[in-house]
Short mmCIF file of C-alpha atoms in Angstrom, two decimals:
data_model
loop_
_atom_site.label_atom_id
_atom_site.label_comp_id
_atom_site.label_asym_id
_atom_site.label_seq_id
_atom_site.Cartn_x
_atom_site.Cartn_y
_atom_site.Cartn_z
CA MET A 1 0.28 -0.19 -0.08
CA SER A 2 2.54 2.21 0.96
CA VAL A 3 4.53 2.15 -2.79
CA VAL A 4 0.95 3.11 -4.13
CA LEU A 5 1.25 5.81 -2.11
CA ASP A 6 4.34 6.78 -2.50
CA GLY A 7 3.65 6.91 -6.09
CA VAL A 8 0.68 8.57 -6.10
CA PHE A 9 2.86 11.35 -3.84
CA TRP A 10 5.66 11.60 -6.28
CA LEU A 11 2.84 12.04 -9.19
CA LEU A 12 0.76 14.57 -7.40
CA ALA A 13 4.75 16.66 -6.67
CA VAL A 14 5.77 15.88 -10.93
CA VAL A 15 2.30 17.05 -11.59
CA SER A 16 2.26 20.40 -9.27
CA VAL A 17 5.81 21.46 -9.84
CA ALA A 18 4.79 20.66 -13.81
CA SER A 19 2.07 22.99 -14.10
CA GLY A 20 3.47 25.20 -11.99
CA ILE A 21 6.43 25.45 -14.71
CA ALA A 22 3.78 25.54 -17.46
CA VAL A 23 2.07 28.98 -15.83
CA PHE A 24 5.19 30.64 -16.97
CA ARG A 25 5.64 28.73 -20.35
CA VAL A 26 2.27 29.34 -21.66
CA ASP A 27 1.25 31.87 -24.19
CA SER A 28 -2.51 32.46 -22.67
CA MET A 29 -3.59 34.00 -19.59
CA ALA A 30 -6.41 31.58 -19.84
CA ARG A 31 -3.84 29.21 -19.65
CA ALA A 32 -1.21 30.42 -16.81
CA THR A 33 -4.15 30.58 -14.53
CA TYR A 34 -5.51 27.54 -14.99
CA ALA A 35 -2.02 25.77 -15.05
CA LEU A 36 -2.14 27.25 -11.76
CA ALA A 37 -5.31 26.26 -10.77
CA VAL A 38 -4.01 22.58 -11.18
CA SER A 39 -0.94 22.88 -9.56
CA PHE A 40 -3.22 24.35 -6.52
CA VAL A 41 -5.28 21.00 -6.95
CA ALA A 42 -1.86 18.87 -6.93
CA VAL A 43 -0.88 19.90 -2.90
CA GLY A 44 -4.76 20.03 -2.30
CA ALA A 45 -4.67 16.22 -2.80
CA MET A 46 -1.46 15.77 -1.49
CA LEU A 47 -3.22 16.86 1.79
CA LEU A 48 -5.49 14.50 1.08
CA LEU A 49 -2.18 11.96 1.91
CA LEU A 50 -1.55 13.44 4.78
CA ASN A 51 -4.94 12.39 5.61
CA LEU A 52 -6.04 16.11 5.93
CA GLU A 53 -9.71 15.55 4.55
CA TYR A 54 -11.00 18.80 5.17
CA ILE A 55 -8.18 20.39 4.50
CA GLY A 56 -7.09 19.08 1.47
CA VAL A 57 -11.32 19.32 -0.14
CA ILE A 58 -11.36 22.88 1.09
CA THR A 59 -7.81 23.74 -0.68
CA ILE A 60 -9.22 22.55 -3.74
CA LEU A 61 -12.44 24.14 -3.35
CA MET A 62 -10.97 27.51 -2.46
CA MET A 63 -7.86 27.40 -5.30
CA VAL A 64 -10.28 27.03 -8.23
CA MET A 65 -12.82 29.48 -7.14
CA GLU A 66 -9.92 32.09 -6.83
CA MET A 67 -8.49 30.75 -9.91
CA ALA A 68 -12.00 31.01 -11.60
CA ILE A 69 -12.54 34.58 -10.61
CA MET A 70 -8.57 35.55 -10.84
CA GLY A 71 -9.03 34.77 -14.89
CA ILE A 72 -11.56 37.42 -15.22
CA PHE A 73 -9.75 40.07 -13.50
CA MET A 74 -6.14 39.23 -15.11
CA ILE A 75 -7.83 39.09 -18.83
CA MET A 76 -10.03 42.45 -17.79
CA PHE A 77 -6.92 44.27 -16.36
CA MET A 78 -5.25 44.17 -19.63
CA GLY A 79 -5.93 47.52 -20.98
CA MET A 80 -6.87 47.06 -24.70
CA ASN A 81 -7.00 43.33 -24.19
CA PRO A 82 -4.22 41.77 -25.50
CA ALA A 83 -4.78 39.28 -22.59
CA LEU A 84 -7.46 37.65 -25.80
CA MET A 85 -4.43 37.16 -28.02
CA PRO A 86 -1.03 35.13 -27.10
CA MET A 87 1.15 36.58 -25.04
CA SER A 88 4.84 36.20 -23.02
CA MET A 89 3.46 35.60 -19.15
CA VAL A 90 6.80 36.69 -17.86
CA HIS A 91 8.26 40.28 -17.20
CA ASN A 92 11.61 41.50 -15.85
CA LYS A 93 12.83 38.16 -17.11
CA VAL A 94 16.30 38.14 -14.94
CA GLY A 95 15.42 40.00 -11.94
CA SER A 96 12.44 37.54 -11.66
CA LEU A 97 14.45 34.45 -12.53
CA VAL A 98 17.11 35.59 -9.89
CA LEU A 99 14.28 36.24 -7.37
CA ALA A 100 12.87 32.74 -7.81
CA VAL A 101 16.26 30.99 -8.02
CA GLY A 102 17.32 32.38 -4.57
CA VAL A 103 13.97 31.52 -2.85
CA PHE A 104 13.83 27.86 -3.97
CA VAL A 105 17.46 27.14 -2.92
CA VAL A 106 16.99 28.99 0.56
CA LEU A 107 13.84 26.89 1.28
CA ALA A 108 15.14 24.15 0.04
CA GLY A 109 18.26 24.01 1.14
CA GLY A 110 16.92 24.86 4.68
CA ALA A 111 14.46 21.84 4.00
CA LEU A 112 17.41 19.68 3.34
CA LEU A 113 19.99 21.08 5.96
CA ILE A 114 18.10 21.66 8.62
CA ASP A 115 18.74 19.67 11.72
CA TRP A 116 15.07 18.22 12.15
CA PRO A 117 14.32 17.50 15.80
CA ASP A 118 12.89 13.22 16.27
CA ARG A 119 9.37 12.75 16.65
CA ARG A 120 7.87 13.55 20.31
CA GLY A 121 4.65 11.74 21.42
CA ALA A 122 2.16 10.16 19.08
CA PRO A 123 -0.41 11.54 15.94
CA ALA A 124 -2.97 12.75 17.58
CA GLY A 125 -6.41 11.48 16.90
CA ASP A 126 -8.29 13.83 14.53
CA LEU A 127 -5.36 15.61 12.85
CA THR A 128 -7.87 18.60 11.59
CA ARG A 129 -9.02 19.48 15.03
CA SER A 130 -5.80 19.70 16.38
CA LEU A 131 -4.18 21.99 13.33
CA GLY A 132 -6.73 24.06 14.00
CA GLU A 133 -5.99 24.26 18.13
CA ALA A 134 -2.56 24.55 17.21
CA ILE A 135 -3.66 27.69 14.75
CA MET A 136 -6.04 28.74 16.49
CA GLY A 137 -6.15 28.23 20.18
CA SER A 138 -3.73 30.36 21.16
CA LYS A 139 -4.32 33.39 18.36
CA MET A 140 -7.95 33.31 19.31
CA LEU A 141 -8.43 36.97 20.65
CA VAL A 142 -6.42 38.50 17.31
CA MET A 143 -8.77 36.66 15.17
CA LEU A 144 -11.15 37.80 17.04
CA THR A 145 -10.47 41.25 16.79
CA VAL A 146 -8.82 41.14 13.19
CA SER A 147 -11.75 39.64 11.72
CA PRO A 148 -14.63 42.44 12.09
CA LEU A 149 -11.82 44.55 11.02
CA LEU A 150 -11.32 42.45 7.73
CA PHE A 151 -15.12 42.69 7.49
CA ALA A 152 -15.57 46.47 7.81
CA THR A 153 -12.93 46.71 5.30
CA LEU A 154 -14.69 44.81 2.75
CA VAL A 155 -17.68 46.52 3.00
CA ALA A 156 -16.30 49.52 3.40
CA ALA A 157 -14.10 48.92 -0.01
CA LEU A 158 -17.60 47.27 -1.87
CA VAL A 159 -19.50 50.51 -0.40
CA LEU A 160 -16.56 52.69 -2.19
CA ALA A 161 -16.21 50.64 -5.42
CA ASN A 162 -20.45 50.17 -5.74
CA PRO A 163 -21.57 52.74 -8.48
CA ARG A 164 -24.90 52.30 -7.53
CA GLY A 165 -25.71 52.58 -3.78
CA ARG A 166 -28.85 52.35 -2.39
CA TYR A 167 -29.27 56.04 -2.17
CA ASP A 168 -29.10 55.61 -5.98
CA ARG A 169 -31.69 53.23 -6.23
CA PHE A 170 -34.02 54.42 -3.06
CA GLY A 171 -34.01 57.90 -3.46
CA ASP A 172 -31.58 60.80 -1.69
CA ASP A 173 -34.38 59.85 1.67
CA LEU A 174 -34.37 56.59 0.93
CA ARG A 175 -38.68 57.03 0.65
CA ALA A 176 -38.76 55.85 -3.24
CA GLY A 177 -41.36 52.75 -3.08
CA THR A 178 -39.86 50.59 -5.89
CA PRO A 179 -36.40 50.69 -6.12
CA SER A 180 -34.56 51.63 -9.53
CA GLY A 181 -32.81 47.87 -10.83
CA PRO A 182 -29.77 47.62 -11.76
CA ALA A 183 -30.92 47.23 -15.34
CA ARG A 184 -33.29 50.51 -15.21
CA GLU A 185 -30.47 53.00 -15.23
CA GLY A 186 -26.97 52.62 -16.45
CA ASP A 187 -27.75 49.73 -18.42
CA ASP A 188 -25.44 49.73 -21.79
CA SER A 189 -26.83 46.52 -22.40
CA MET B 1 -21.85 0.94 3.53
CA GLN B 2 -19.64 1.44 1.30
CA VAL B 3 -19.49 -0.58 -1.80
CA GLY B 4 -16.37 -1.96 -4.01
CA PRO B 5 -15.42 -1.37 -7.61
CA LEU B 6 -18.48 -3.10 -9.36
CA GLY B 7 -20.53 -0.87 -6.79
CA ALA B 8 -18.90 1.99 -8.48
CA LEU B 9 -19.47 1.12 -11.77
CA THR B 10 -22.92 0.64 -11.00
CA ALA B 11 -23.49 3.78 -9.67
CA ALA B 12 -22.08 5.76 -12.71
CA VAL B 13 -24.53 3.34 -15.18
CA LEU B 14 -27.43 4.64 -12.62
CA LEU B 15 -26.36 7.94 -12.81
CA GLY B 16 -26.08 7.84 -16.65
CA VAL B 17 -29.87 5.84 -16.75
CA VAL B 18 -31.24 8.73 -14.66
CA ALA B 19 -29.61 11.50 -16.67
CA VAL B 20 -31.20 9.90 -19.63
CA LEU B 21 -34.77 9.91 -17.94
CA ALA B 22 -34.79 13.27 -17.13
CA ALA B 23 -33.45 14.17 -20.53
CA ALA B 24 -36.82 12.26 -21.77
CA PHE B 25 -38.94 13.88 -19.24
CA ASP B 26 -37.61 17.65 -20.55
CA GLY B 27 -38.48 16.07 -24.41
CA THR B 28 -42.35 14.96 -23.04
CA LEU B 29 -42.70 18.38 -21.57
CA GLY B 30 -41.42 20.33 -24.96
CA ALA B 31 -43.42 17.67 -27.10
CA ARG B 32 -46.47 18.40 -25.01
CA LEU B 33 -46.24 22.24 -24.63
CA GLN B 34 -45.78 22.35 -28.62
CA GLY B 35 -48.77 19.65 -28.84
CA ARG B 36 -46.57 16.99 -30.51
CA ARG B 37 -47.01 12.53 -28.99
CA ALA B 38 -45.68 13.03 -25.93
CA PHE B 39 -43.59 9.52 -27.05
CA SER B 40 -41.79 11.87 -30.00
CA GLY B 41 -40.30 14.15 -27.10
CA VAL B 42 -39.48 10.74 -24.99
CA THR B 43 -37.59 9.31 -27.55
CA ALA B 44 -35.85 13.21 -28.66
CA PRO B 45 -33.01 12.83 -26.77
CA LEU B 46 -32.01 9.75 -28.49
CA TRP B 47 -31.84 10.73 -31.88
CA GLU B 48 -30.47 13.61 -31.07
CA ALA B 49 -27.41 12.04 -29.43
CA ALA B 50 -27.48 10.02 -32.13
CA ARG B 51 -27.65 12.62 -34.59
CA LEU B 52 -24.90 14.67 -32.19
CA LEU B 53 -22.51 11.54 -32.43
CA ARG B 54 -22.38 11.13 -35.83
CA GLN B 55 -22.18 15.01 -36.57
CA ARG B 56 -18.66 16.16 -38.07
CA ARG B 57 -17.26 18.53 -35.32
CA ARG B 58 -16.96 21.72 -36.49
CA THR B 59 -13.20 23.56 -36.06
CA ILE B 60 -13.26 26.96 -35.57
CA VAL B 61 -9.71 29.50 -36.18
CA ALA B 62 -7.83 29.82 -32.74
CA ALA B 63 -9.69 28.15 -30.75
CA ASP B 64 -8.24 27.05 -27.28
CA SER B 65 -9.04 23.09 -27.61
CA LEU B 66 -6.94 21.87 -24.60
CA LEU B 67 -9.16 23.99 -22.13
CA TRP B 68 -11.77 23.82 -24.07
CA ARG B 69 -11.91 19.99 -23.96
CA ILE B 70 -10.80 20.17 -20.58
CA GLY B 71 -14.56 22.01 -20.23
CA VAL B 72 -16.54 19.70 -22.18
CA VAL B 73 -15.53 16.24 -20.82
CA GLY B 74 -15.25 17.84 -17.25
CA LEU B 75 -19.17 17.94 -16.65
CA LEU B 76 -19.31 15.01 -16.76
CA VAL B 77 -16.67 14.15 -14.97
CA VAL B 78 -17.48 16.24 -12.00
CA ALA B 79 -21.46 14.86 -12.02
CA LEU B 80 -19.45 11.67 -11.12
CA LEU B 81 -16.96 12.65 -8.90
CA LYS B 82 -20.48 14.18 -6.97
CA VAL B 83 -22.28 10.93 -6.82
CA VAL B 84 -19.52 8.99 -5.15
CA VAL B 85 -20.64 10.82 -1.77
CA VAL B 86 -24.67 10.49 -2.48
CA PRO B 87 -25.74 7.50 -0.90
CA LEU B 88 -28.06 4.87 -2.33
CA GLY B 89 -30.52 3.66 0.06
CA TRP B 90 -27.40 2.20 2.89
CA TRP B 91 -24.82 1.90 -0.03
CA THR B 92 -22.22 4.66 -1.15
CA VAL B 93 -19.27 4.42 -2.95
CA ALA B 94 -17.13 6.66 -0.62
CA ASP B 95 -18.99 7.42 2.44
CA LEU B 96 -16.05 10.13 3.41
CA SER B 97 -15.97 12.19 6.59
CA ILE B 98 -16.19 15.37 4.78
CA GLY B 99 -18.67 13.77 2.10
CA MET B 100 -20.73 17.59 2.45
CA VAL B 101 -17.17 19.53 1.40
CA TRP B 102 -16.53 16.96 -1.18
CA PHE B 103 -19.93 17.33 -2.84
CA ASN B 104 -19.69 21.65 -2.62
CA ALA B 105 -15.85 20.98 -4.21
CA MET B 106 -17.01 19.72 -7.03
CA ASP B 107 -19.64 21.90 -7.89
CA VAL B 108 -17.45 24.67 -7.34
CA MET B 109 -15.37 22.96 -10.54
CA VAL B 110 -18.12 24.05 -12.31
CA TRP B 111 -17.00 27.80 -11.81
CA ALA B 112 -13.81 26.91 -13.84
CA LEU B 113 -15.16 24.19 -16.52
CA VAL B 114 -18.37 26.33 -17.65
CA TRP B 115 -16.36 29.48 -18.10
CA LEU B 116 -13.75 27.22 -19.78
CA ILE B 117 -15.99 25.97 -22.40
CA GLY B 118 -17.04 29.46 -22.68
CA TRP B 119 -13.50 30.14 -23.60
CA GLY B 120 -12.17 27.67 -25.67
CA ALA B 121 -14.19 27.94 -28.22
CA ASN B 122 -12.58 31.58 -29.47
CA SER B 123 -15.99 32.83 -29.82
CA ALA B 124 -18.02 36.18 -28.41
CA HIS B 125 -21.15 34.89 -28.04
CA ALA B 126 -19.36 31.81 -25.82
CA LEU B 127 -17.07 33.85 -23.93
CA ILE B 128 -19.94 36.12 -22.89
CA GLY B 129 -21.96 32.95 -21.79
CA GLY B 130 -18.81 32.09 -19.57
CA TYR B 131 -18.55 35.46 -17.91
CA ARG B 132 -22.89 35.38 -17.27
CA PHE B 133 -22.02 32.06 -15.57
CA LEU B 134 -19.63 33.15 -12.98
CA GLY B 135 -21.42 36.19 -12.61
CA GLN B 136 -24.23 34.09 -11.70
CA ALA B 137 -22.02 31.75 -9.36
CA LEU B 138 -21.01 34.60 -7.49
CA SER B 139 -24.92 34.66 -6.42
CA TYR B 140 -25.44 31.57 -6.01
CA GLU B 141 -22.84 29.74 -4.36
CA LEU B 142 -22.77 31.18 -1.16
CA PRO B 143 -26.58 30.70 -0.02
CA LEU B 144 -25.68 27.35 -1.25
CA MET B 145 -23.19 26.74 0.97
CA PHE B 146 -25.00 27.92 3.58
CA ALA B 147 -27.76 26.05 3.35
CA LEU B 148 -25.28 22.81 2.80
CA THR B 149 -24.10 24.41 6.29
CA GLY B 150 -27.94 23.57 7.87
CA PRO B 151 -27.57 19.89 7.59
CA ALA B 152 -24.53 19.58 9.04
CA ILE B 153 -24.82 21.18 11.96
CA ALA B 154 -28.45 19.96 12.75
CA ALA B 155 -26.57 16.52 12.40
CA GLY B 156 -23.49 17.29 13.63
CA SER B 157 -21.03 16.02 10.66
CA LEU B 158 -20.03 16.68 7.56
CA ARG B 159 -20.42 13.23 6.66
CA VAL B 160 -23.36 12.56 4.23
CA GLY B 161 -24.11 9.29 5.93
CA ASP B 162 -24.77 10.73 9.29
CA VAL B 163 -26.88 13.34 7.88
CA VAL B 164 -29.39 10.76 6.59
CA ALA B 165 -28.99 8.71 9.72
CA ALA B 166 -29.70 12.45 11.83
CA GLN B 167 -33.43 12.11 9.72
CA GLN B 168 -34.71 8.86 11.31
CA ASP B 169 -37.56 10.98 13.17
CA LEU B 170 -38.23 14.09 10.88
CA TRP B 171 -36.51 14.82 7.42
CA PHE B 172 -34.80 17.88 7.52
CA VAL B 173 -36.91 19.47 4.69
CA VAL B 174 -39.81 19.66 7.63
CA TRP B 175 -37.84 22.62 9.96
CA MET B 176 -35.02 23.76 7.11
CA PRO B 177 -37.45 24.43 4.44
CA VAL B 178 -35.45 27.93 3.30
CA ALA B 179 -32.35 25.65 3.17
CA PHE B 180 -34.06 23.30 1.46
CA LEU B 181 -35.51 25.65 -1.83
CA VAL B 182 -32.24 27.61 -2.02
CA PHE B 183 -30.44 24.23 -2.36
CA CYS B 184 -32.81 23.15 -5.22
CA ALA B 185 -32.39 26.82 -6.99
CA GLY B 186 -28.58 25.78 -6.71
CA VAL B 187 -28.42 22.57 -7.61
CA VAL B 188 -30.64 24.12 -11.02
CA ALA B 189 -27.99 27.24 -10.86
CA PHE B 190 -24.70 24.99 -11.18
CA SER B 191 -26.22 22.80 -13.78
CA VAL B 192 -26.94 26.02 -15.67
CA TRP B 193 -30.56 24.99 -16.09
CA GLY B 194 -33.73 26.46 -16.23
CA PRO B 195 -34.36 30.42 -14.96
CA PHE B 196 -30.42 29.69 -14.16
CA GLY B 197 -29.55 28.93 -17.75
CA ALA B 198 -28.66 32.71 -18.92
CA ALA B 199 -24.94 31.05 -19.09
CA ALA B 200 -26.65 29.25 -21.97
CA GLY B 201 -29.31 31.51 -23.00
CA GLU B 202 -30.53 32.07 -26.33
CA ASP B 203 -30.70 35.70 -26.97
CA ILE B 204 -26.72 35.01 -26.94
CA ALA B 205 -26.78 32.43 -29.79
CA GLY B 206 -26.74 29.77 -26.61
CA GLY B 207 -23.95 31.73 -24.98
CA VAL B 208 -21.61 28.37 -24.05
CA LEU B 209 -23.39 26.17 -26.47
CA ALA B 210 -23.25 28.31 -29.25
CA GLU B 211 -20.36 27.09 -31.18
CA LEU B 212 -20.35 23.60 -29.42
CA SER B 213 -20.71 20.54 -32.09
CA GLY B 214 -20.48 16.66 -32.82
CA VAL B 215 -20.03 14.67 -29.28
CA ASP B 216 -18.69 18.12 -27.38
CA ARG B 217 -22.15 19.16 -27.61
CA LEU B 218 -23.40 15.96 -26.82
CA LEU B 219 -20.99 15.72 -23.61
CA VAL B 220 -21.66 19.31 -22.12
CA LEU B 221 -25.90 18.10 -23.00
CA ALA B 222 -25.41 15.17 -21.04
CA GLY B 223 -22.95 16.52 -18.40
CA ARG B 224 -26.33 18.98 -17.69
CA TYR B 225 -28.60 16.61 -17.29
CA ALA B 226 -25.77 14.40 -15.07
CA LEU B 227 -25.71 17.51 -12.89
CA LEU B 228 -29.07 17.89 -12.08
CA SER B 229 -29.39 14.41 -11.77
CA ALA B 230 -26.46 14.15 -8.86
CA GLY B 231 -28.11 17.10 -7.60
CA ALA B 232 -31.37 15.82 -7.13
CA GLY B 233 -29.60 12.99 -5.16
CA PHE B 234 -27.94 14.77 -2.96
CA VAL B 235 -31.40 17.21 -2.32
CA VAL B 236 -32.53 13.82 -1.38
CA ALA B 237 -29.85 12.69 1.18
CA LEU B 238 -29.60 16.26 2.85
CA PHE B 239 -33.50 17.17 3.19
CA LEU B 240 -35.92 14.15 2.11
CA GLY B 241 -34.38 11.31 4.57
CA GLY B 242 -32.25 9.45 1.82
CA GLY B 243 -34.01 6.02 1.95
CA SER B 244 -36.47 5.90 4.54
CA GLY B 245 -39.55 5.19 3.97
CA PRO B 246 -42.45 2.16 4.27
CA LEU B 247 -42.73 -0.97 2.85
CA ALA B 248 -40.11 -1.08 0.04
CA PRO B 249 -36.41 -0.75 0.62
CA ALA B 250 -34.32 1.79 1.23
CA TRP B 251 -32.65 2.22 -2.29
CA VAL B 252 -36.24 2.03 -4.04
CA TRP B 253 -37.19 4.72 -1.79
CA THR B 254 -33.55 6.85 -2.69
CA LEU B 255 -34.72 6.49 -5.92
CA VAL B 256 -37.97 6.93 -6.34
CA LYS B 257 -37.36 10.36 -4.66
CA THR B 258 -34.46 11.32 -6.49
CA LEU B 259 -36.52 10.79 -9.50
CA ALA B 260 -39.72 12.75 -8.16
CA VAL B 261 -37.05 16.03 -7.06
CA LEU B 262 -35.31 15.94 -10.64
CA ALA B 263 -38.69 16.23 -12.11
CA ALA B 264 -39.40 19.12 -10.63
CA LEU B 265 -35.56 20.80 -10.92
CA ILE B 266 -36.43 19.78 -14.74
CA GLY B 267 -39.84 21.16 -14.64
CA VAL B 268 -39.19 24.44 -13.38
CA ARG B 269 -37.13 25.34 -16.63
CA ARG B 270 -40.81 25.49 -18.49
CA LEU B 271 -42.43 27.62 -15.96
CA LEU B 272 -40.29 30.28 -15.12
CA PRO B 273 -38.03 32.66 -17.16
CA VAL B 274 -34.47 33.39 -17.38
CA VAL B 275 -33.16 35.46 -15.03
CA ARG B 276 -30.29 37.91 -15.87
CA PRO B 277 -27.23 37.33 -13.74
CA ASP B 278 -26.78 40.99 -12.87
CA ARG B 279 -30.47 40.98 -11.42
CA LEU B 280 -29.90 37.79 -9.58
CA ALA B 281 -27.36 39.13 -7.69
CA GLU B 282 -29.27 41.80 -5.65
CA VAL B 283 -32.07 39.16 -4.63
CA ALA B 284 -29.33 36.87 -4.07
CA TRP B 285 -27.42 38.93 -1.47
CA ILE B 286 -30.36 41.47 -0.22
CA VAL B 287 -33.11 38.98 0.23
CA VAL B 288 -31.70 35.06 0.09
CA LEU B 289 -28.56 35.45 1.62
CA PRO B 290 -29.86 36.83 5.00
CA ALA B 291 -33.24 34.33 4.86
CA VAL B 292 -30.64 31.30 4.67
CA LEU B 293 -28.97 32.61 7.79
CA LEU B 294 -31.66 33.07 9.06
CA GLN B 295 -32.52 29.52 8.83
CA LEU B 296 -29.11 28.08 9.92
CA LEU B 297 -29.53 30.37 13.25
CA LEU B 298 -32.53 28.65 13.61
CA VAL B 299 -30.97 25.19 13.42
CA GLY B 300 -28.37 26.23 15.27
CA VAL B 301 -30.85 27.24 18.13
CA MET B 302 -32.99 23.94 17.89
CA VAL B 303 -29.66 22.32 18.20
CA VAL B 304 -28.49 23.86 21.12
CA LEU B 305 -31.74 23.65 22.74
#
């Protein structure tokens, strides 16, 4: 069984690295986006191998969702839309190459050279739960403070970005009987 | 109880049969509405499938064939992966400890796949269809996720088997009607069907379907019916007590209930007009989402008490 698992691990590892490289080798925004999605999905599947079912599946869910939305933004923000045509995915080649190789060498070297401690104790029964407690347990107060702030920031950003808020739809005193729907004004379709 | 490889094959075949029944039912409704004999509608999907199998694939300049094919094949694959956690009576292909999240992850895959079908064709109408679907997805996905949360909270587990078992006394649909309706709407929405079929709307020449031909078109149309079927099966497990029922064995009840839900979802197409994704957004975020959250509050209070 462990031979099969090893095989699956190496397959996923190769897929994730290869599709990560593909992100920079392909010539289309859509392909780059979904190559990255494949890379993330492979990493999510590797988490499943660690018996972290919830975190693995959630990673896949969130990454596919994010990449689907990111693809739209990547194409949208390319002025005059060259994103619909074949284009290079790389800018500042030398600089980014130096950075990427440097970071890889530091991280991989660290992982290989560090004197890993021996395992103490046995793994917990419910890995997802214990991981959650390890991450959140002592930081709960921070999380509780940060989350309303983040939420308020999101709402504020949306209010600022929204071209037609409720005052546009219900009038200045919010007394209009029927709102002017999104399709009635400013609708150029 | 988990089944072996033969059971997985059975599940795949069963999904195919249910999807064909769904297509036949939709054909029947269409035929009756046009005043034709019902039988011509029942067989229509089979003739259409035969026609598409023989049709030569249309080729398009500068189409992104790789991404296009992934999207085309993907819908059916995702429907099959969903059925993995849908129980038939007491049997499941894989009763994962996080079955609910698995189903959710698979329906998020549809986001990518429908957009890829729209993108790959290198056609304006198809691309607009793809964008429409993602716009619609932003509206339906959160209510759908929260609707999923209701049964999970009530059962205290993300395992679909536990959710079914928790409905021994009372089906969740009785005290979670809002979550039930929202989840059904979500199933219709991720299947690009009926009122939520704007991505394949006739006003944009079929949208994501516009450039599909031959076996590609067949796979996408079949994939939509398969997604509806898998979704209906999951609705039964989540809200309608799974296989519970008198006299007949559990698997019969699961099938009967699934077909009943599926018939309703199919019929919705003939009852409701297509909703524009931009209009849907307002209703989904201002009305539906708070309604589902209130439903969750109710469920939470009931569970604590």
